[in-house]
Amino acid sequence: MDNLIDKTYNPKTAEDKWYAAWEKAGCFKPKKGKQGKTFSLIMPPPNVTGKLHMGHALDATTQDALIRFKRMKGFETLWIPGTDHAGIATQSVVEKLIQKEEKKNRHEIGREEFLTRIWKWKEQYGNEIVAQQKKMGVSCDWDYSTFTMDEVPNKAVRKFFVRMFNEGLIYQSDYIVNWDPKLQSAISDAEVEHKEVKGFFYHLLYKVKGSDEVLEVATTRPETIFADTAVAVHPEDERFKHLIGGTAIIPICNREVPIIGDEHVDIEKGTGCLKVTPGHDFNDFEIGKRHSLPIINIMNKDGTFNNGAPEIEGLKVKDARERIESILNELGELKEKKPHVAQVGHGERSDAIIEPLVSKQWFLNVSKMAEVAVEAVESGAMTFYPKGWENTYFAWLKEPKDWCISRQLWWGHQIPVFYCLSCAHQWASESDPTDCPQCRANNFRQDPDVLDTWFSSGLWPLSTLGWPDEKAMAEKRFNDFYPTATLVTGFDIIFFWVARMMMMCGEMTGQPPFKHVYIHAIVRDKQGRKMSKSLGNGIDPLDMIAQYGADAMRFTLAAGSGYNRNLNLDPERIEGYRNFMNKIWNAFRFIQPHLELAADELPPKEKWHLHDRWILSELNTVAGRMNEAIDEYRFDDACSAIYQFVYEKFCSWYIELSKNILNGNDEAAKRQRATVLKYGFRQIMKLMHPITPYITEELWSILDGKTLLASESYVESDAHLSDERVADLMNRFIEVVTGIRNIRQGVNIKPKDQVDIRLFTDDAKFAKFLYDSRHFLGDLAAVKSGTIRQKSAERPKRSVSSALTHTEIWIPLEGLVDIDEQVKKVQKDIEKTKDDYQRIEAKLSNATFVDNAPEDVVLEVREKARQFQEKLQSLQTILGQFQ
RNA sequence: GCGCCCGUAGCUCAGUUGGUUAGAGUAUUACCUUGACAUGGUAGGGGUCACAAGUUCGAAUCUUGUCGGGCGCACCA
């Protein structure tokens, strides 16, 4: 007894120890298995600037559970980790740091030096998240770890770029982009956050040339009138139709612009009359394209106005607007000003107000790739779990817009386009050129922009496996692991990432980069709100691990992961599952002293005790359910199946039923019970290991001591273990025990006081089972003596009793029993049972039901009716004793 | 505005192609320091499956509508 383990499970010591042991043993490296197939995952690369949050923890848990499961099932598994350079996020972190420490911006430092600083910063801090992932227990092959700006991903990016460029699918064009005046770069739609901003609606008056008419134009941005190149009305608008083709005069600058008709204008909205500013508004840009309007840019890259707007030159938007307002007032051309709340785009990182600005950008035409990506899902070559997410995927890919791939940043893959300064030739090149391919001059420069971060992420399944470097591909076994098996990620990046990988990898290899995409929930707080810094409602996974252990957190996340959209996380749930871990720990503490007795192999089936047959049958059921559930990404089902089994079946019944045997004198029975307990517990460890790797490995080391559980085989379902008949008998037995306990509590019999019971049943097999189990009733319900008879036998006097559908339980009581209370109880039960019976009987007397319902359903209902009838008779008998 | 999803116990959620008396966890109530475990045990209470109509022998499940909530896209002159 003195070598017993601690009374509670201590996660901290187990976690560090076993992670190191797994790595040392190379458990996470691909190893040929009995399936003869591979199973590979790529981990969505977190930002290098990142810190582990609950979303990462969920991501890591589901992927780790999946890959550990497949590894144990005998697949040759590979899980590839990595980090993303995250262009803007990283650049602005380092820029802020330099600003704070040296009071310099990046332009003052210079591009080359700035990049050196970022790389240095990345080496120093960039791997914080890796250490955090290891705490979670992720079983990825760290030798495969890739950074999106490593040499191979850079080659991949350039190869893809050059091919698209040469096919004419990458082109340069003037386009209106989200311009962040603080970062001084275009940013993607995803990086724009819309916030409500209070402002005003200004109604301006535009004179119509050669007429007395005046157009009243509503705008939220009067300062942009200098860039107006048209006034638009709806072509069917009776009020203004006749003016189309005419000329309007812009207030203040008195420039003349055409009046055009465009469907975009909403007759009902505002004044029905719209100023068109293609240089500074997204919709106006589109209108301008349709009508070939000129584009006027009145803004500098820093957000101030340029000399195209002389009255407000050098001013920022806010001041400019006030200035314009007062000028318009002087001129009498501001008819109205009313408060208005608008959604205004802000830079996600900089929080600056985003200015729509026209500039030269690089675009990738994705129409053909998008078609292929759609086809891959429609044909079933790639499947979403849950399936509904394909709608989101299609929504974007069926109407793809050309993708703006250039960013005016320094941190990222520089666009591999070169301009010859001698002959003006422009070309794309996979390697850095030494001279111009056309005129051989070595006087050229590279495009200064870098590519959107998603451009390299889109090639991630290829580049992490060495593509396009042949040597690296051979080393990393590209052909064995591409395409990968499953992509696990959140729905927020279905089109940013999933769709782009499908397009880009599909384009380069002709096959989708993965067979399944499992979309997991978004982790929210317990009230369903998004976790955010501003709300301060974030839950730090590392805190939770410190408090409850990695396994408890993993189990909580897995138990909340199925086909749901949100996972509302309450730390109390983690605490609950911490308690479950402790329960398992203590179940082992119960078994531990008997391990020496236990044999390694189960005895032959014909020797199994009924309890053994039952628990092994139940174990087999749970193994089957877990296998199915994990294969379908139903981690919630897998968790609830094993939880139920361990808690209710194994601990509450099998262990309790084992005490009598293990404390008895029958050595053979003791040995067999110890053997089955050990066997069952080993199976539980295997079943749980993918979800809770640490505690199971820790207990396995005491159970086994030789092998690592991480490298064991998973438990498969085995039909010859299942035994429905025994399960049925056990369920009835459990009902009887619960029934006795129920009666005892109902009349306040103290737990220690022993009772004498009389059982009546007409089921001979069950009667025998009860007789065989009579000693267990003492342990489970403090029964000291009793009889089992048929229902024709005489009942005892002065008893409290209750009826099951198959058995009557009578407890004769010498002391006083509140007869009225007992009668009431029985009558209530009779009422309920009558209701149940009548509902069922109504079905049976309905001829159409009997004719139409499947035979087995009818049989079940008949059996149910019979049971209710039997119970009703018993209840009448019980009531009879009081009369 | 277009599209998608959801509404089941106080809370968080399961409920597969319609088929017994709708299930878990958590919270809650009563009793219990019993030799694995108080991070525990035993036994309870708690649901008109949002509402309405329809299809069906049978509806939480299918159809339509209403109400409520969420998300995506678009819009935000």
JSON list of N, CA and C (backbone and C1' of nucleotides) in Angstrom, two decimals, chain A residues 732 735 791 803-808 864 866-872 874, chain B residues 21:
[
{"chain": "A", "resi": 732, "resn": "ARG", "atom": "N", "xyz": [-31.41, -4.40, -15.48]},
{"chain": "A", "resi": 732, "resn": "ARG", "atom": "CA", "xyz": [-32.48, -4.68, -14.53]},
{"chain": "A", "resi": 732, "resn": "ARG", "atom": "C", "xyz": [-31.95, -4.73, -13.10]},
{"chain": "A", "resi": 735, "resn": "GLU", "atom": "N", "xyz": [-31.55, -1.40, -11.87]},
{"chain": "A", "resi": 735, "resn": "GLU", "atom": "CA", "xyz": [-32.85, -0.83, -11.50]},
{"chain": "A", "resi": 735, "resn": "GLU", "atom": "C", "xyz": [-33.28, -1.30, -10.12]},
{"chain": "A", "resi": 791, "resn": "LYS", "atom": "N", "xyz": [-44.29, -13.93, -8.40]},
{"chain": "A", "resi": 791, "resn": "LYS", "atom": "CA", "xyz": [-45.31, -12.98, -8.00]},
{"chain": "A", "resi": 791, "resn": "LYS", "atom": "C", "xyz": [-46.58, -13.65, -7.47]},
{"chain": "A", "resi": 803, "resn": "ALA", "atom": "N", "xyz": [-42.61, -0.78, -7.42]},
{"chain": "A", "resi": 803, "resn": "ALA", "atom": "CA", "xyz": [-42.69, -1.75, -8.51]},
{"chain": "A", "resi": 803, "resn": "ALA", "atom": "C", "xyz": [-41.89, -1.27, -9.72]},
{"chain": "A", "resi": 804, "resn": "LEU", "atom": "N", "xyz": [-41.11, -2.17, -10.27]},
{"chain": "A", "resi": 804, "resn": "LEU", "atom": "CA", "xyz": [-40.49, -1.94, -11.57]},
{"chain": "A", "resi": 804, "resn": "LEU", "atom": "C", "xyz": [-41.34, -2.68, -12.59]},
{"chain": "A", "resi": 805, "resn": "THR", "atom": "N", "xyz": [-41.01, -2.57, -13.84]},
{"chain": "A", "resi": 805, "resn": "THR", "atom": "CA", "xyz": [-41.84, -3.28, -14.82]},
{"chain": "A", "resi": 805, "resn": "THR", "atom": "C", "xyz": [-41.68, -4.79, -14.68]},
{"chain": "A", "resi": 806, "resn": "HIS", "atom": "N", "xyz": [-40.56, -5.22, -14.10]},
{"chain": "A", "resi": 806, "resn": "HIS", "atom": "CA", "xyz": [-40.31, -6.67, -14.04]},
{"chain": "A", "resi": 806, "resn": "HIS", "atom": "C", "xyz": [-40.25, -7.20, -12.62]},
{"chain": "A", "resi": 807, "resn": "THR", "atom": "N", "xyz": [-40.02, -6.32, -11.64]},
{"chain": "A", "resi": 807, "resn": "THR", "atom": "CA", "xyz": [-39.77, -6.80, -10.28]},
{"chain": "A", "resi": 807, "resn": "THR", "atom": "C", "xyz": [-40.46, -5.91, -9.25]},
{"chain": "A", "resi": 808, "resn": "GLU", "atom": "N", "xyz": [-40.95, -6.56, -8.18]},
{"chain": "A", "resi": 808, "resn": "GLU", "atom": "CA", "xyz": [-41.48, -5.79, -7.04]},
{"chain": "A", "resi": 808, "resn": "GLU", "atom": "C", "xyz": [-40.47, -5.85, -5.92]},
{"chain": "A", "resi": 864, "resn": "LYS", "atom": "N", "xyz": [-43.58, -3.00, -24.57]},
{"chain": "A", "resi": 864, "resn": "LYS", "atom": "CA", "xyz": [-43.69, -1.89, -23.62]},
{"chain": "A", "resi": 864, "resn": "LYS", "atom": "C", "xyz": [-45.06, -1.93, -22.92]},
{"chain": "A", "resi": 866, "resn": "ARG", "atom": "N", "xyz": [-46.94, -4.47, -22.46]},
{"chain": "A", "resi": 866, "resn": "ARG", "atom": "CA", "xyz": [-46.96, -5.59, -21.54]},
{"chain": "A", "resi": 866, "resn": "ARG", "atom": "C", "xyz": [-46.27, -5.22, -20.22]},
{"chain": "A", "resi": 867, "resn": "GLN", "atom": "N", "xyz": [-45.12, -4.52, -20.35]},
{"chain": "A", "resi": 867, "resn": "GLN", "atom": "CA", "xyz": [-44.37, -4.15, -19.15]},
{"chain": "A", "resi": 867, "resn": "GLN", "atom": "C", "xyz": [-45.17, -3.19, -18.27]},
{"chain": "A", "resi": 868, "resn": "PHE", "atom": "N", "xyz": [-45.82, -2.23, -18.92]},
{"chain": "A", "resi": 868, "resn": "PHE", "atom": "CA", "xyz": [-46.61, -1.27, -18.14]},
{"chain": "A", "resi": 868, "resn": "PHE", "atom": "C", "xyz": [-47.74, -2.00, -17.41]},
{"chain": "A", "resi": 869, "resn": "GLN", "atom": "N", "xyz": [-48.29, -2.97, -18.11]},
{"chain": "A", "resi": 869, "resn": "GLN", "atom": "CA", "xyz": [-49.39, -3.73, -17.51]},
{"chain": "A", "resi": 869, "resn": "GLN", "atom": "C", "xyz": [-48.90, -4.50, -16.28]},
{"chain": "A", "resi": 870, "resn": "GLU", "atom": "N", "xyz": [-47.72, -5.10, -16.44]},
{"chain": "A", "resi": 870, "resn": "GLU", "atom": "CA", "xyz": [-47.16, -5.87, -15.34]},
{"chain": "A", "resi": 870, "resn": "GLU", "atom": "C", "xyz": [-46.89, -4.96, -14.14]},
{"chain": "A", "resi": 871, "resn": "LYS", "atom": "N", "xyz": [-46.37, -3.78, -14.45]},
{"chain": "A", "resi": 871, "resn": "LYS", "atom": "CA", "xyz": [-46.05, -2.84, -13.39]},
{"chain": "A", "resi": 871, "resn": "LYS", "atom": "C", "xyz": [-47.33, -2.37, -12.68]},
{"chain": "A", "resi": 872, "resn": "LEU", "atom": "N", "xyz": [-48.34, -2.15, -13.50]},
{"chain": "A", "resi": 872, "resn": "LEU", "atom": "CA", "xyz": [-49.62, -1.68, -12.97]},
{"chain": "A", "resi": 872, "resn": "LEU", "atom": "C", "xyz": [-50.19, -2.70, -11.99]},
{"chain": "A", "resi": 874, "resn": "SER", "atom": "N", "xyz": [-48.51, -4.91, -10.30]},
{"chain": "A", "resi": 874, "resn": "SER", "atom": "CA", "xyz": [-47.70, -4.88, -9.08]},
{"chain": "A", "resi": 874, "resn": "SER", "atom": "C", "xyz": [-48.12, -3.74, -8.17]},
{"chain": "B", "resi": 21, "resn": "U", "atom": "P", "xyz": [-43.84, 6.55, -25.87]},
{"chain": "B", "resi": 21, "resn": "U", "atom": "O5'", "xyz": [-43.07, 7.20, -24.64]},
{"chain": "B", "resi": 21, "resn": "U", "atom": "C5'", "xyz": [-43.49, 8.49, -24.18]},
{"chain": "B", "resi": 21, "resn": "U", "atom": "C4'", "xyz": [-42.76, 8.83, -22.92]},
{"chain": "B", "resi": 21, "resn": "U", "atom": "C3'", "xyz": [-41.26, 9.10, -23.09]},
{"chain": "B", "resi": 21, "resn": "U", "atom": "O3'", "xyz": [-40.92, 10.26, -22.35]},
{"chain": "B", "resi": 21, "resn": "U", "atom": "C1'", "xyz": [-41.61, 7.52, -21.39]}
]
